[in-house]
XYZ file of C-alpha atoms in Angstrom:
223
model
C 12.396 24.321 -23.365
C 12.403 27.815 -21.846
C 8.714 27.432 -20.976
C 9.378 24.162 -19.145
C 12.195 25.697 -17.133
C 9.960 28.635 -16.261
C 7.261 26.225 -15.085
C 9.748 24.493 -12.806
C 10.872 27.831 -11.353
C 7.259 28.863 -10.755
C 6.610 25.608 -8.869
C 9.567 26.261 -6.597
C 8.527 29.875 -6.078
C 4.937 28.941 -5.235
C 5.905 26.176 -2.852
C 8.401 28.395 -1.044
C 5.563 30.686 0.023
C 3.410 27.872 1.389
C 3.588 26.713 4.977
C 6.251 24.047 5.293
C 6.012 21.202 7.779
C 9.771 21.294 8.293
C 11.399 23.569 10.914
C 12.951 26.830 9.788
C 16.740 26.825 9.289
C 18.904 28.527 11.906
C 21.740 29.309 9.466
C 22.178 30.157 5.766
C 22.249 26.472 4.827
C 22.733 23.025 6.323
C 23.791 20.649 3.542
C 22.693 17.181 4.564
C 25.219 14.433 5.223
C 24.302 11.025 3.756
C 22.726 8.734 6.334
C 25.409 6.075 5.946
C 28.087 8.707 6.661
C 26.378 10.253 9.691
C 27.682 9.432 13.157
C 24.369 10.265 14.826
C 20.720 10.064 13.803
C 18.617 13.220 13.990
C 15.206 14.440 12.836
C 16.325 15.280 9.307
C 20.009 15.226 8.426
C 23.068 16.557 10.201
C 24.939 19.429 8.564
C 27.962 19.067 6.369
C 30.967 21.133 7.455
C 30.271 24.545 5.811
C 33.909 24.749 4.734
C 33.421 21.552 2.702
C 30.234 22.719 0.956
C 30.395 23.407 -2.787
C 27.986 24.349 -5.577
C 27.250 20.707 -6.435
C 25.553 20.331 -3.041
C 22.821 22.637 -4.369
C 22.599 21.138 -7.874
C 20.615 18.305 -9.492
C 20.661 17.680 -13.272
C 18.358 15.845 -15.608
C 14.723 16.781 -14.967
C 14.419 17.513 -18.688
C 14.637 13.751 -19.310
C 11.431 11.655 -19.301
C 11.140 8.906 -16.701
C 10.683 5.268 -17.702
C 6.956 4.491 -17.607
C 7.324 0.846 -18.679
C 5.700 -0.604 -15.576
C 2.301 -1.869 -14.423
C 1.056 1.594 -13.456
C 2.460 3.357 -16.518
C 3.995 6.192 -14.525
C 7.348 7.265 -13.120
C 8.075 9.707 -10.306
C 11.523 11.329 -10.366
C 12.063 12.935 -6.951
C 14.391 15.769 -6.063
C 14.302 15.815 -2.280
C 17.027 16.004 0.346
C 18.175 12.484 -0.530
C 19.016 13.541 -4.096
C 19.844 17.213 -3.422
C 21.460 17.580 0.027
C 21.337 21.380 -0.153
C 17.585 21.136 0.485
C 18.219 20.095 4.086
C 16.246 22.367 6.498
C 14.784 24.414 3.616
C 11.317 22.830 3.731
C 10.889 22.283 -0.005
C 11.364 19.615 -2.687
C 10.331 18.845 -6.251
C 9.249 15.913 -8.404
C 8.797 15.272 -12.085
C 6.075 12.727 -12.898
C 5.761 11.062 -16.306
C 2.701 9.136 -17.473
C 2.247 6.791 -20.411
C -1.149 6.969 -22.136
C -3.679 5.896 -19.473
C -0.865 5.753 -16.938
C -1.704 6.192 -13.268
C 0.086 7.623 -10.258
C -1.982 5.482 -7.870
C -3.723 6.698 -4.706
C -1.094 7.738 -2.179
C -0.360 10.291 0.532
C 2.526 12.518 1.523
C 2.501 12.487 5.327
C 4.685 15.579 5.644
C 3.829 17.824 2.701
C 1.289 19.703 0.650
C 1.802 19.191 -3.091
C 1.183 21.748 -5.829
C 1.258 20.336 -9.352
C 1.421 21.958 -12.787
C 0.768 20.107 -16.037
C 3.385 20.632 -18.724
C 2.115 18.151 -21.329
C -0.964 15.945 -21.596
C -4.398 15.693 -20.007
C -4.759 14.398 -16.450
C -7.724 13.453 -14.289
C -6.673 14.205 -10.713
C -8.305 14.150 -7.316
C -8.023 13.877 -3.563
C -10.206 12.526 -0.755
C -10.854 14.328 2.517
C -10.113 12.868 5.937
C -12.858 11.130 7.919
C -15.682 13.583 8.716
C -16.668 14.359 12.286
C -20.115 12.838 11.743
C -19.655 9.089 11.108
C -22.826 9.121 8.976
C -21.081 11.380 6.452
C -18.688 10.075 3.823
C -15.205 11.174 2.825
C -15.561 13.741 0.044
C -13.814 13.358 -3.317
C -12.598 16.436 -5.226
C -11.621 15.869 -8.876
C -10.603 17.943 -11.875
C -9.427 17.372 -15.438
C -6.197 19.283 -16.040
C -4.582 20.538 -19.241
C -1.150 22.061 -19.956
C -0.598 25.096 -17.757
C -3.234 24.067 -15.190
C -2.296 23.936 -11.516
C -3.838 21.798 -8.757
C -3.016 21.478 -5.067
C -3.226 18.355 -2.900
C -3.457 19.201 0.827
C -0.938 17.645 3.185
C -1.590 14.047 4.190
C -4.694 13.488 2.039
C -5.031 10.550 -0.359
C -4.667 11.707 -3.958
C -3.978 10.417 -7.480
C -3.328 11.437 -11.085
C -4.523 9.528 -14.163
C -3.512 10.259 -17.759
C -6.805 10.237 -19.667
C -5.140 11.213 -22.931
C -3.819 9.091 -25.791
C -0.352 10.651 -25.589
C 2.369 10.832 -22.949
C 1.976 13.403 -20.183
C 4.263 14.932 -17.600
C 4.094 17.362 -14.715
C 6.278 19.124 -12.198
C 5.171 19.329 -8.579
C 6.534 21.212 -5.588
C 6.204 19.813 -2.064
C 6.405 21.694 1.219
C 8.985 19.426 2.839
C 12.586 18.477 2.178
C 11.466 14.861 2.694
C 7.704 14.630 2.086
C 7.484 10.835 2.276
C 5.022 8.775 0.271
C 2.604 6.017 1.245
C 1.083 4.192 -1.727
C -2.166 2.884 -0.298
C -2.449 -0.466 -2.081
C 1.213 -1.338 -1.501
C 1.055 -0.426 2.172
C -2.099 -2.458 2.811
C -1.484 -5.506 0.638
C 2.310 -5.705 0.353
C 3.688 -4.864 3.788
C 6.492 -6.961 5.271
C 5.402 -8.863 7.262
C 1.899 -8.852 5.778
C -1.109 -7.559 7.664
C -3.023 -10.600 8.905
C -6.031 -11.897 6.994
C -8.244 -11.447 10.061
C -7.532 -7.719 10.054
C -7.960 -7.202 6.308
C -11.085 -9.335 5.887
C -12.711 -7.441 8.754
C -11.593 -4.042 7.461
C -12.731 -4.610 3.873
C -15.681 -6.895 4.682
C -14.668 -9.455 2.056
C -13.757 -13.140 1.954
C -10.183 -14.183 2.750
C -9.716 -15.410 -0.835
C -10.263 -11.872 -2.110
C -7.517 -10.589 0.206
C -5.159 -13.377 -0.852
C -5.791 -12.525 -4.493
C -5.014 -8.850 -3.891
C -1.851 -9.676 -1.923
C -0.693 -11.956 -4.749
C -0.749 -9.031 -7.204
C 2.195 -7.469 -5.338
C 4.422 -10.571 -5.131
């Protein structure tokens, strides 16, 4: 248990020294007010009255508990960003725990506002990320992959598509630090095939160079 807590602290320490995409704070803290309680909308969250701030604004319990991986992907992300821990507002950092069932997948996705640094606590993961489009259109996006074991660390650069796949026969879990209080996530398949309203068939058939029936089949998997 002590080792796991140390791992979590190391993630936070490492991420705090990375460049954050969020602006630097102009005061000791700015505890975020819930969106439904805010009177104005700002880039981030407005500050809670400092006289009303208490220790619970900087506290989140329960990352020692495994997430429920009983789903199609066999994975569960438990975030601790400004929406769960309002004391993170303006601090440019957040944390997630990710659990994986055997052969569970955290599918290809991006964080538009954050670099992610991940450390494996239990299990064996195959991870990777894909570079952005190269300057020469004749070149292809490059894939970087690595098999990770407990204690291994891997970094996913900000905005790049990445994934993690549990290649082991046992459960796995990781902690990851992100360089934003609200890193955002775009799961590629969901965004393309399950948007509301849906992207038109003309666009998707042209983009993927496949028949409309293939697109309809893929869209149906998310209904």
